[in-house]
GROMACS .gro file of C-alpha atoms in nm:
model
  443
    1UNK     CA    1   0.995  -3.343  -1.145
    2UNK     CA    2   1.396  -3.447  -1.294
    3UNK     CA    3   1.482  -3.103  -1.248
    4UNK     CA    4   1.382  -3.119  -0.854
    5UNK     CA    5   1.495  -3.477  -0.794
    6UNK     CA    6   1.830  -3.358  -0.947
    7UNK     CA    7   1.826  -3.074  -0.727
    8UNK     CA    8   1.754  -3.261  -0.443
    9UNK     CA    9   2.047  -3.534  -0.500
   10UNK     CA   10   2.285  -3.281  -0.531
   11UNK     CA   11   2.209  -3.085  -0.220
   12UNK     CA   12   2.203  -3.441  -0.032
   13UNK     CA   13   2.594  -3.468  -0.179
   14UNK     CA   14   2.706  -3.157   0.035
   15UNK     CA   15   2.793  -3.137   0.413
   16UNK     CA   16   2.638  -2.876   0.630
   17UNK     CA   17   3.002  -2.730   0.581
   18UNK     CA   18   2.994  -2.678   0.248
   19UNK     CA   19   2.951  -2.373   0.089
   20UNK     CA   20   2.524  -2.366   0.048
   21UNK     CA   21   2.385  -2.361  -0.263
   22UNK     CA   22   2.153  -2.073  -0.349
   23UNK     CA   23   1.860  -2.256  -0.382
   24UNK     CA   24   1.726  -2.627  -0.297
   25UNK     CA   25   1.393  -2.822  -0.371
   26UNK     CA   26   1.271  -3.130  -0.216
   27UNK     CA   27   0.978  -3.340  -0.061
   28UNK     CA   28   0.939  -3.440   0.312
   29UNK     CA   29   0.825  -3.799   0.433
   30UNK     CA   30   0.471  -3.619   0.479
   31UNK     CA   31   0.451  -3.584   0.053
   32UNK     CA   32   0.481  -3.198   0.132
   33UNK     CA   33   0.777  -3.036  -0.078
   34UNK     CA   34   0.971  -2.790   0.028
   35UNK     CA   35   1.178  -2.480  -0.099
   36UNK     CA   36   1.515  -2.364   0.043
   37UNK     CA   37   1.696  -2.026  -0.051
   38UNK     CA   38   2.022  -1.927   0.124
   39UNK     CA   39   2.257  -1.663   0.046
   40UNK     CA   40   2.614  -1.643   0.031
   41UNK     CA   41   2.647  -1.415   0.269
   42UNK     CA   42   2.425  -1.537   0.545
   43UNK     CA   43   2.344  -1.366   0.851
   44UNK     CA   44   2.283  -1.778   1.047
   45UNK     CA   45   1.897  -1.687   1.068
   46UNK     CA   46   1.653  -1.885   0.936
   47UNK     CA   47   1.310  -1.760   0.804
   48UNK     CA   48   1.055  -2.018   0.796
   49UNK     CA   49   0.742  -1.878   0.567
   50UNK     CA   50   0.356  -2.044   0.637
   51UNK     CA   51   0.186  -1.972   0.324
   52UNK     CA   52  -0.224  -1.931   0.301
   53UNK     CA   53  -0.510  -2.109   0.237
   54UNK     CA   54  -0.475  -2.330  -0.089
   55UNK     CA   55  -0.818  -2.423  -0.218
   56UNK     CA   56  -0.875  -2.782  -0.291
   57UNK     CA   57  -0.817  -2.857  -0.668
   58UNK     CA   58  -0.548  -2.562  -0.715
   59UNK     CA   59  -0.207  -2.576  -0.720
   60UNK     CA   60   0.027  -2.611  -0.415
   61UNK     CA   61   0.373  -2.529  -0.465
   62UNK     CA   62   0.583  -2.453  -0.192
   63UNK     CA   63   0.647  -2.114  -0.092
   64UNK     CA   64   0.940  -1.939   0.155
   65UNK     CA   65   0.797  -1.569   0.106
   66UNK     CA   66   0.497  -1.390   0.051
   67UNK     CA   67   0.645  -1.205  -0.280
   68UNK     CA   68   0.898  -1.213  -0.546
   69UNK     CA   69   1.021  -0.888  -0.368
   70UNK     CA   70   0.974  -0.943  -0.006
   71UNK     CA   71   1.201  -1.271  -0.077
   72UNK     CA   72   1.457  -1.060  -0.274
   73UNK     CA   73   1.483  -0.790  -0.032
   74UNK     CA   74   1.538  -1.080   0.245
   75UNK     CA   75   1.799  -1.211   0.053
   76UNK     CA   76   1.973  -0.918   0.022
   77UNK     CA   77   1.975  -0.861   0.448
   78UNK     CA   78   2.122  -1.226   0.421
   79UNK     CA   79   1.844  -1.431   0.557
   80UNK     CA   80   1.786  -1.770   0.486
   81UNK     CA   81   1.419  -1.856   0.333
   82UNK     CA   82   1.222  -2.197   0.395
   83UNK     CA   83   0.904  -2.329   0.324
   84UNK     CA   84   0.683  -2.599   0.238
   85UNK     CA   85   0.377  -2.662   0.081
   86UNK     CA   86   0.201  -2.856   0.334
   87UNK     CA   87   0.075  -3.217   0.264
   88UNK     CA   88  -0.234  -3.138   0.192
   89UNK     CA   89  -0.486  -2.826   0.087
   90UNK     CA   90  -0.745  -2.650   0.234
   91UNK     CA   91  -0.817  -2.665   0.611
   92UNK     CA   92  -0.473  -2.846   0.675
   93UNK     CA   93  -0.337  -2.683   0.944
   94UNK     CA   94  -0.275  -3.005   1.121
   95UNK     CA   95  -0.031  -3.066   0.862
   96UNK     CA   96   0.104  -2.729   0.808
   97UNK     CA   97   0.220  -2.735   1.155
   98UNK     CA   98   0.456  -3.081   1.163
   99UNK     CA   99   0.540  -2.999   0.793
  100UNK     CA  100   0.665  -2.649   0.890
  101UNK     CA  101   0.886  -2.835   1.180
  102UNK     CA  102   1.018  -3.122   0.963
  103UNK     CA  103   1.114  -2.813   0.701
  104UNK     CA  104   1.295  -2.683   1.003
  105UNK     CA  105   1.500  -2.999   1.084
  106UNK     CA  106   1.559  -3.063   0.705
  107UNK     CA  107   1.734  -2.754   0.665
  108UNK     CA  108   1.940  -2.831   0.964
  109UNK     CA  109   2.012  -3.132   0.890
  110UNK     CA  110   2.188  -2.967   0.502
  111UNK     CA  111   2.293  -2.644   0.629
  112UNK     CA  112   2.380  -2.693   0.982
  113UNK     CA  113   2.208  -2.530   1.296
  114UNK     CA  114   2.118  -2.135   1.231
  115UNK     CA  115   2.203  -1.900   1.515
  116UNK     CA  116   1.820  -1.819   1.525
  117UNK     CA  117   1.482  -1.911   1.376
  118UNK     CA  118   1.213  -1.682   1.324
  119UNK     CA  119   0.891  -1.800   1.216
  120UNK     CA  120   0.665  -1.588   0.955
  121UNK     CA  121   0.346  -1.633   0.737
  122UNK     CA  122   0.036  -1.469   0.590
  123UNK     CA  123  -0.357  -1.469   0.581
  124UNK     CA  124  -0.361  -1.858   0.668
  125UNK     CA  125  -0.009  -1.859   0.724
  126UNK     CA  126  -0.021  -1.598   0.980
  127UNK     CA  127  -0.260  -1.838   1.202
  128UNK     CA  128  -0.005  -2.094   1.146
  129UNK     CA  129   0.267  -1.843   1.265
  130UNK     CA  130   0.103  -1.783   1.596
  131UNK     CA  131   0.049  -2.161   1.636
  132UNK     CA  132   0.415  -2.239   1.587
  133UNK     CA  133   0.488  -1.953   1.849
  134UNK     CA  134   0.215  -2.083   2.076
  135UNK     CA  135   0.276  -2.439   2.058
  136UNK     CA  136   0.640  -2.458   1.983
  137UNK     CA  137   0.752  -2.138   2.108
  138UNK     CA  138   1.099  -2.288   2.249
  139UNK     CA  139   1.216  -2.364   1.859
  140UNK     CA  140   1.155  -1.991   1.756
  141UNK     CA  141   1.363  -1.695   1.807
  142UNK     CA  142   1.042  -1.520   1.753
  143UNK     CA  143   0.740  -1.430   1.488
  144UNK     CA  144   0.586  -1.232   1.249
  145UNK     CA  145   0.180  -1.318   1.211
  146UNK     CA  146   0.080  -1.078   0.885
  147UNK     CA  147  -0.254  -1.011   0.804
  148UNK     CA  148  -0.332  -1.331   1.004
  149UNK     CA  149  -0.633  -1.533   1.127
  150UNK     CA  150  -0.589  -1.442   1.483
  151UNK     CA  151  -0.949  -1.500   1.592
  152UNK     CA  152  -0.813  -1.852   1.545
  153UNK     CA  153  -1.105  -2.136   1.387
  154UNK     CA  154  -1.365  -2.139   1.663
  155UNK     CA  155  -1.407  -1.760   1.648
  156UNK     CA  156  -1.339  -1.718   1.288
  157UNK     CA  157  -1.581  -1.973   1.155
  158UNK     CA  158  -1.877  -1.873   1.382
  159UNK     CA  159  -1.817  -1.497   1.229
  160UNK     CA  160  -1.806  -1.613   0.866
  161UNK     CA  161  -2.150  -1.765   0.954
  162UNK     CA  162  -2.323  -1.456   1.057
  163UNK     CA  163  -2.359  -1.271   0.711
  164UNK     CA  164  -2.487  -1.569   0.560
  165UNK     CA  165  -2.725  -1.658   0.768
  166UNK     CA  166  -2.812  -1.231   0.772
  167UNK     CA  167  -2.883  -1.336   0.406
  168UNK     CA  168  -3.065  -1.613   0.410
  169UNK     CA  169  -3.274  -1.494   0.690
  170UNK     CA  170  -3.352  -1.144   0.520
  171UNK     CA  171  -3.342  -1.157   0.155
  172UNK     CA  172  -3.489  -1.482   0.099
  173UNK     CA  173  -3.754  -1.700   0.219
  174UNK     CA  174  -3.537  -2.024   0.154
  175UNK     CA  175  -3.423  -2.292   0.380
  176UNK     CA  176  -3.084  -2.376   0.191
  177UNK     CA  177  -2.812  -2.525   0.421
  178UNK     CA  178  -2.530  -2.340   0.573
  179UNK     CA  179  -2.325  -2.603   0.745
  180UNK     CA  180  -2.352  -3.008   0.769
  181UNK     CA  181  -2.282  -2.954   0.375
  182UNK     CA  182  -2.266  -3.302   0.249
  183UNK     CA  183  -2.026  -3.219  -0.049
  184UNK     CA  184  -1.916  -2.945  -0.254
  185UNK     CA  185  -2.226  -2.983  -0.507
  186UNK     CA  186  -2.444  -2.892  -0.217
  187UNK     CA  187  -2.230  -2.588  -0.071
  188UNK     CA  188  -2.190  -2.451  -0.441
  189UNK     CA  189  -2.580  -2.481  -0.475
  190UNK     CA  190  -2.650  -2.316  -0.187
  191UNK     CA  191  -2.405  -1.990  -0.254
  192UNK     CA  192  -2.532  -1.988  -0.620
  193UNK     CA  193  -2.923  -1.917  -0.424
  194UNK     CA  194  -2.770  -1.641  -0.170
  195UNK     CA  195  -2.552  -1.482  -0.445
  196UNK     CA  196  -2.785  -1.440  -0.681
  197UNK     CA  197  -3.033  -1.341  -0.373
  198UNK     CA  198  -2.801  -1.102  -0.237
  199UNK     CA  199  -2.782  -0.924  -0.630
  200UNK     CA  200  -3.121  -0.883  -0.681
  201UNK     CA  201  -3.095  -0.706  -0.358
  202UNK     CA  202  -2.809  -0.416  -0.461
  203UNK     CA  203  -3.100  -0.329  -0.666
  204UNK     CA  204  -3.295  -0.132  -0.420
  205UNK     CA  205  -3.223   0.066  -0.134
  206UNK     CA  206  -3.420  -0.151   0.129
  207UNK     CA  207  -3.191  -0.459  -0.047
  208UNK     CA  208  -2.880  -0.286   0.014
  209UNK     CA  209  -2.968  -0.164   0.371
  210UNK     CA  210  -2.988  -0.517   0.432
  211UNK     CA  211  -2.671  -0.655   0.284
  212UNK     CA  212  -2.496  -0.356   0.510
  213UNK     CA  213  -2.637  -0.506   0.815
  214UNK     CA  214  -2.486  -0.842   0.676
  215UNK     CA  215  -2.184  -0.705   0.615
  216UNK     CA  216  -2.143  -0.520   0.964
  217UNK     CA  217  -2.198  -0.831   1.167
  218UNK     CA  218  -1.901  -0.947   0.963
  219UNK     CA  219  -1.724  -0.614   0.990
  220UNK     CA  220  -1.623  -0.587   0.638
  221UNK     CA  221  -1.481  -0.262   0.612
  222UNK     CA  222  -1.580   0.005   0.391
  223UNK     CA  223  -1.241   0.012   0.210
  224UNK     CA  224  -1.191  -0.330   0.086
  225UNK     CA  225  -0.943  -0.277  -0.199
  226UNK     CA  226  -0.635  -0.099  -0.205
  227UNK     CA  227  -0.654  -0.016  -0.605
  228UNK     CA  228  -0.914   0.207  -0.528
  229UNK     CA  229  -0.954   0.571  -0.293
  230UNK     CA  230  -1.046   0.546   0.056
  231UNK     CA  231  -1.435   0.643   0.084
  232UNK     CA  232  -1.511   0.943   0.320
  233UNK     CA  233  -1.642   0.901   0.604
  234UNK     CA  234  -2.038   0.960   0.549
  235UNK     CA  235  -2.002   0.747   0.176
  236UNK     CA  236  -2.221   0.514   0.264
  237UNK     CA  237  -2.300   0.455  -0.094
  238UNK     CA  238  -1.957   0.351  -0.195
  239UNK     CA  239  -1.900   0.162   0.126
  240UNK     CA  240  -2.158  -0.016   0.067
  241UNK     CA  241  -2.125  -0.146  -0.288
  242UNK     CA  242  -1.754  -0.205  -0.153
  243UNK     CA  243  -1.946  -0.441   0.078
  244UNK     CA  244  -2.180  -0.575  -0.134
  245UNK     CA  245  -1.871  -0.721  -0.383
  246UNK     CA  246  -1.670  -0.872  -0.113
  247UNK     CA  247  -1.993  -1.070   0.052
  248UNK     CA  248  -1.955  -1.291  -0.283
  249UNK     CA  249  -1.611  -1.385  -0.184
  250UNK     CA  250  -1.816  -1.385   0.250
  251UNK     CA  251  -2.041  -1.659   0.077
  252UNK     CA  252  -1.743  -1.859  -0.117
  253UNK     CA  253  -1.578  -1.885   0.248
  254UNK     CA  254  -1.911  -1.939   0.415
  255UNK     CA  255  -2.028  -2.214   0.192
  256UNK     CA  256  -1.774  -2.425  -0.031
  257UNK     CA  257  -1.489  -2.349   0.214
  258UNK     CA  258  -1.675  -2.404   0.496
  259UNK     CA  259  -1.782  -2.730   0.383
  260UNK     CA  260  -1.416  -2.834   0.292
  261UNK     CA  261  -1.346  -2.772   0.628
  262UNK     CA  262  -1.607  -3.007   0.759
  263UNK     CA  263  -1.458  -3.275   0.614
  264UNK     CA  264  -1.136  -3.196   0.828
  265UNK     CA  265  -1.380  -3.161   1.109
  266UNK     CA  266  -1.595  -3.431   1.070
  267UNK     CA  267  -1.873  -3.224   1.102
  268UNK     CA  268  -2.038  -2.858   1.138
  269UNK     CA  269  -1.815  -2.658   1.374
  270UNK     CA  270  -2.079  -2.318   1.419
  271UNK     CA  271  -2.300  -2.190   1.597
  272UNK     CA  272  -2.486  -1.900   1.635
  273UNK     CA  273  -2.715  -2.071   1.955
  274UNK     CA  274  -2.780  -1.826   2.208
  275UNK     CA  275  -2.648  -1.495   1.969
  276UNK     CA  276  -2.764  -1.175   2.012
  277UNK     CA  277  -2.756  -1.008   1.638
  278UNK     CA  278  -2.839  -0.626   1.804
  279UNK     CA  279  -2.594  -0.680   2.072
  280UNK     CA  280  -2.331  -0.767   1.707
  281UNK     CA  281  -2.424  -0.491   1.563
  282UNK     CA  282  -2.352  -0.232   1.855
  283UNK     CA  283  -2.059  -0.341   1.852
  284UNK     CA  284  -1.968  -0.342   1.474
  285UNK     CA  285  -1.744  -0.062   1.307
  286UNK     CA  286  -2.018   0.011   1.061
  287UNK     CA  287  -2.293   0.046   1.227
  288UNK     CA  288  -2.310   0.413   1.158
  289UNK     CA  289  -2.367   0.322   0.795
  290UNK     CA  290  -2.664   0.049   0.901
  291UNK     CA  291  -2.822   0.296   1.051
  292UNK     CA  292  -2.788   0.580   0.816
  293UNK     CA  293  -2.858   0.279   0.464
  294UNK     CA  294  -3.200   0.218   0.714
  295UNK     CA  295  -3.343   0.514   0.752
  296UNK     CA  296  -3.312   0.647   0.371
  297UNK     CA  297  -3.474   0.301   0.308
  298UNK     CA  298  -3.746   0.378   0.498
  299UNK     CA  299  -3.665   0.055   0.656
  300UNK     CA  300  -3.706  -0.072   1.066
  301UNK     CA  301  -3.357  -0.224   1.182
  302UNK     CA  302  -3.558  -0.287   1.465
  303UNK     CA  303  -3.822  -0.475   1.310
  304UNK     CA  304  -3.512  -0.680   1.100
  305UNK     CA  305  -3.331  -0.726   1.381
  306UNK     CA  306  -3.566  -0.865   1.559
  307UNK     CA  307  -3.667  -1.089   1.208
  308UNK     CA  308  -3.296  -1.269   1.295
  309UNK     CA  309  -3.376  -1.346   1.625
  310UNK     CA  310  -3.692  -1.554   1.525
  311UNK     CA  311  -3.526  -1.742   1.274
  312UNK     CA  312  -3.419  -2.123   1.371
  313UNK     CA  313  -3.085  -2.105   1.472
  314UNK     CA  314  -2.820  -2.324   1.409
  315UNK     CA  315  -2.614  -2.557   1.666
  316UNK     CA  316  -2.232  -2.677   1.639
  317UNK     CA  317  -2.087  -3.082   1.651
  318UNK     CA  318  -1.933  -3.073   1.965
  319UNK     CA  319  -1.659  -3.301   1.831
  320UNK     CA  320  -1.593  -3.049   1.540
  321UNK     CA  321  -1.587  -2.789   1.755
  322UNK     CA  322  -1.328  -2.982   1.962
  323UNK     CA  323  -1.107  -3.022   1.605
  324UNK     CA  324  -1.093  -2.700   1.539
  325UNK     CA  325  -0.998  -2.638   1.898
  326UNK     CA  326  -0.668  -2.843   1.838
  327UNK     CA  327  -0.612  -2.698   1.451
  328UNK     CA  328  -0.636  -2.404   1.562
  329UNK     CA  329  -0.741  -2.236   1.869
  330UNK     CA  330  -0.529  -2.003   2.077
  331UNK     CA  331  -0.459  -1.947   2.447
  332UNK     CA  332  -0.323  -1.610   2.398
  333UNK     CA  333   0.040  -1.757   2.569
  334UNK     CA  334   0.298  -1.694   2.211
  335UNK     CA  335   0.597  -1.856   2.393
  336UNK     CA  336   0.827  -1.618   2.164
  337UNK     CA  337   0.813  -1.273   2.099
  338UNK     CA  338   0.482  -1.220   1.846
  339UNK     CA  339   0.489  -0.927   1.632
  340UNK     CA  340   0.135  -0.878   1.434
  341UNK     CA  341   0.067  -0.672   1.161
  342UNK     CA  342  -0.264  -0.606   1.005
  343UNK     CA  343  -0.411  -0.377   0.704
  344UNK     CA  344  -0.734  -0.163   0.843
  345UNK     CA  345  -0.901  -0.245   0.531
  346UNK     CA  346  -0.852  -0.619   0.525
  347UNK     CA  347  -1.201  -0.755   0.384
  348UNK     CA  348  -1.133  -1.128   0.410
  349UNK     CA  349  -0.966  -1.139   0.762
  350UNK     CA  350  -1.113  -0.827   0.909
  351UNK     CA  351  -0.876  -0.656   1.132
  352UNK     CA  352  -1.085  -0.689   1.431
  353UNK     CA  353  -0.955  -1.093   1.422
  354UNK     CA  354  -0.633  -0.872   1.615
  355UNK     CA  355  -0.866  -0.713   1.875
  356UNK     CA  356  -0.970  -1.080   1.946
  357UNK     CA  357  -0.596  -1.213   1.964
  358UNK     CA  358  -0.508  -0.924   2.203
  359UNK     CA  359  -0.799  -0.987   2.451
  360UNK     CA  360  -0.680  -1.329   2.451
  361UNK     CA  361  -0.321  -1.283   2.560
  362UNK     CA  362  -0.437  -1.000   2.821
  363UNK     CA  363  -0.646  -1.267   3.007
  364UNK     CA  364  -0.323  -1.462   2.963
  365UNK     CA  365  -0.105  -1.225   3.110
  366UNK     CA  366   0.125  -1.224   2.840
  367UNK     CA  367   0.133  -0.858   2.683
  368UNK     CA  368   0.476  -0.843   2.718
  369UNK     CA  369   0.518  -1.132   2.456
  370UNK     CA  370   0.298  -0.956   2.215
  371UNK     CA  371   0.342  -0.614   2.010
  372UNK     CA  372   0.101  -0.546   1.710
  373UNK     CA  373   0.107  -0.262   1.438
  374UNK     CA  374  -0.155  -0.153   1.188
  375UNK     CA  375  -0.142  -0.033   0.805
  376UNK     CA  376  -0.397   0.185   0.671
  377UNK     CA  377  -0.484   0.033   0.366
  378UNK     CA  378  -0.761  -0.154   0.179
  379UNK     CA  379  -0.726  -0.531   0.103
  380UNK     CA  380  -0.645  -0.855   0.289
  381UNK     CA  381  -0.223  -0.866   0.316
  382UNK     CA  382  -0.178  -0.560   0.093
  383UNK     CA  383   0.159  -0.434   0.265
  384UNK     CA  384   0.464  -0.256   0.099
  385UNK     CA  385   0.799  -0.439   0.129
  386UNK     CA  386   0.908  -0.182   0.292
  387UNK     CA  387   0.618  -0.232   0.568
  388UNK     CA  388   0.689  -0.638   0.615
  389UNK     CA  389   1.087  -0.538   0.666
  390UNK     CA  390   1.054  -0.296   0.886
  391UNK     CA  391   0.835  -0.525   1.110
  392UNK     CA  392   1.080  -0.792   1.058
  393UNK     CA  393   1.319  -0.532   1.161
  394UNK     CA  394   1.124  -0.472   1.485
  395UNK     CA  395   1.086  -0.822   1.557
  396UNK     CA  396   1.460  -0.889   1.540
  397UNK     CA  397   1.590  -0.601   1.766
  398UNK     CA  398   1.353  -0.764   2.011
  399UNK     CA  399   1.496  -1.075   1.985
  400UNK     CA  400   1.844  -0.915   1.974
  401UNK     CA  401   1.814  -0.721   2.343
  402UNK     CA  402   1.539  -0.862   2.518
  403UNK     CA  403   1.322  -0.540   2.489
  404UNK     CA  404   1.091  -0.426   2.227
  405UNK     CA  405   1.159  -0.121   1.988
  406UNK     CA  406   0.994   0.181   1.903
  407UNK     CA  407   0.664  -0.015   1.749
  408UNK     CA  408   0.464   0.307   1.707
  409UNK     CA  409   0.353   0.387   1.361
  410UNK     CA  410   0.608   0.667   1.291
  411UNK     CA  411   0.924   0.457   1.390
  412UNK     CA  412   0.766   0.222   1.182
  413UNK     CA  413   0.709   0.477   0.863
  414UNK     CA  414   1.023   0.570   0.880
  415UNK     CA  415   1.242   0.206   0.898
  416UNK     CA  416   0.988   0.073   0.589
  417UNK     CA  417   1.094   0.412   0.408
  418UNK     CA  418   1.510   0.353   0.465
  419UNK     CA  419   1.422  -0.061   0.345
  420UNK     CA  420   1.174   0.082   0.068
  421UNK     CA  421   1.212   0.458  -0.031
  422UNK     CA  422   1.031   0.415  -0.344
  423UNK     CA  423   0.706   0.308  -0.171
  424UNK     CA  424   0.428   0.494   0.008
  425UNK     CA  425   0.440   0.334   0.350
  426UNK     CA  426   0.081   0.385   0.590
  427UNK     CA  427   0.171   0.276   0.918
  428UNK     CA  428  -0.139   0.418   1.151
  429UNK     CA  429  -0.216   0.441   1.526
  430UNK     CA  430  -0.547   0.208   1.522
  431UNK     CA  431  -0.757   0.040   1.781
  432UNK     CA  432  -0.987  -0.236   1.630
  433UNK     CA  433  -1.328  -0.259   1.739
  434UNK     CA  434  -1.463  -0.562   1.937
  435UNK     CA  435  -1.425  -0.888   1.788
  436UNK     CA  436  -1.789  -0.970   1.689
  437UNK     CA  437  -1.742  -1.367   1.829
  438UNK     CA  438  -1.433  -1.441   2.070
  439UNK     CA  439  -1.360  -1.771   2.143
  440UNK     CA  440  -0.989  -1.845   2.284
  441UNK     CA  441  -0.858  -2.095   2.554
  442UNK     CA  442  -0.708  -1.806   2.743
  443UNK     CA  443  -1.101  -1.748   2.935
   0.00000   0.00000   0.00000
């Protein structure tokens, strides 16, 4: 804490004219700190970073990059880097957003006025990103959303509550609460009885048809981590223990997380009312795999699909619906140039969250404020430097002469290779599936 107060007091000494230091700390009015790195040689644009999701209880440092050598590489092109931590963790995004803007005017207010200001973020971040360029579009030269939430909370909260209640439903006979959670004791208890429901399950093959069917009306990929190969096509068996490890972190989200967010909504803000589970999975990019995991099993989808639309269903708080409309729901109108990038094999924010942003700012009539690229990869926000320059790179020639580049996967390949030729870059042509639950304010 002396070393960042001292920090702070001696960046408050110099005029914007000064020569800038190469790197400042300090807090905002909000209690949120803040994190400043500026080159000598800078280039007058400003990157503003939106970190992601902080559980409660865990640190929350402020953060201007998403990597020691993303933020070195930017550096070295002479950009600016800002951040803050946000004032709170969790669901803040109502925070996130005013904090991000008051880390704007602070480094104004020390550095003088950049010629441009481009906002960027990840996972969370990235949902934060597209809010800034939605809702504050005329401050931003433009955006980069990576491996972002672009469902936005309606959609994305509704989704997380489909393989749960998949679980619940089908592999036990319990009545355990998946939303109103009073408190954290009674979210934790209830994951504890669906993990250790859905493990007994991976035992068998009827179990682990079932957890497949969970994890399609999530659409968690069959590559999920990018340490490992790429199954083929027909390994069902691999995709599906792939699946089966990542619905533990599907039932953190769903459960503890869920009911931290509550408590920002002031109540449950799901619903799955009125949902057609066979109509999900049609539309799921692993249904191939349900239907293959069934049949070995000797199982009826039919019969189990028709199990989850017996069971009681479970209604939303309109007023927590109407929060999470506000922190944060789209209209699919970015009033800045949007540049998206998403990994194929993104487990936690599955990639068809982009399908669901796209459809959004079509209704809008806004596809020329919106380009979005893909990376074949496993793993939530596992891109190369190389990859998250290049789209930067993109992003800024568009800001530069009005007109987007070359966004296709090969001019893509080949910019991330000149930033980062020691990396293996896997820019892909892609079309997500369906997004399992849309909800935007563009309809």
């Amino acid at each position: 804490m002396k070393l960042l107060l001292a920090t702070t007091l001696v960046a408050g000494l110099l005029s914007p004219a000064a020569a800038p230091p190469s790197h400042v700390e300090g807090a905002l009015p909000s209690g949120a700190t803040y994190v400043m790195d500026v080159p000598r040689d800078w280039n007058r644009t400003v990157l503003v970073y939106s970190h992601g999701y902080t559980p409660d209880g865990t640190p929350n440092p402020a953060q201007n990059a998403p990597s020691a050598a993303v933020r070195t590489a930017a550096l070295d092109h002479g950009y600016a880097l800002i951040g803050s931590s946000y004032a709170e963790t969790g669901w803040a995004l109502e925070h996130a957003l005013r904090d991000q803007l008051s880390t704007v005017e602070e480094f104004a207010k020390r550095f003088g006025k950049p010629r441009r200001t481009i906002a960027w973020g990840a996972s969370l971040g990235g949902m934060i990103t597209t809010g800034l360029a939605e809702r504050h579009g005329h401050r931003f030269a433009g955006a980069l959303s990576m491996c972002g939430v672009q469902a936005g909370a309606v959609a994305s909260w509704n989704n997380t509550l489909d393989p749960i209640f998949a679980i619940r439903t089908l592999l036990t006979t319990s009545n355990t609460p998946l939303a109103d959670l009073p408190d954290q004791a009674s979210a934790l208890a209830s994951a504890a009885e669906l993990t250790s429901a859905l493990d007994a399950a991976q035992a068998t093959p009827q179990g682990r048809a079932r957890i497949a069917l969970a994890a399609a009306l999530h659409n968690i990929p069959a590559w999920t981590t990018a340490s490992s190969p790429e199954p083929a096509p027909d390994d069902y068996d691999t995709a599906q223990r792939n699946q089966y490890e990542q619905l533990h972190n599907t039932i953190y989200t769903g459960l503890p997380a869920r009911q931290e967010a509550e408590t920002w909504a002031g109540g449950n803000m799901s619903w799955n009312t009125g949902v057609n589970y066979a109509h999900l999975l049609a539309r799921s990019a692993v249904r191939p795999e349900v239907e293959a995991l069934y049949a070995r099993a000797g199982l009826s989808l039919t019969e189990d699909l028709a199990t989850l639309a017996r069971a009681p269903r479970i209604s939303a708080d309109p007023g927590a619906v109407a929060y999470m409309i506000r922190y944060l729901t789209f209209t699919g109108r970015p009033g800045t140039p949007l540049f998206t990038i998403h990994t194929t094999g993104d487990a936690d924010v599955p990639v068809q969250g982009q399908r669901a942003y796209a459809d959004a700012v079509h209704d809008a009539g806004y596809e020329k404020s919106l380009r979005q690229a893909f990376v074949h990869r496993g793993g939530h926000c596992t891109f190369t430097t190389g990859e998250i320059m290049a789209a930067l790179a993109a992003l800024e020639k568009r800001v530069d002469t009005g007109r987007w580049p070359d966004t296709g996967p090969n001019a893509l390949n080949a910019s991330a290779a000149r930033l980062d030729p020691g990396a293996t870059h896997a820019y892909r042509t892609y079309r997500p599936a369906p997004y399992p639950r849309p909800f935007d304010l563009a309809r």
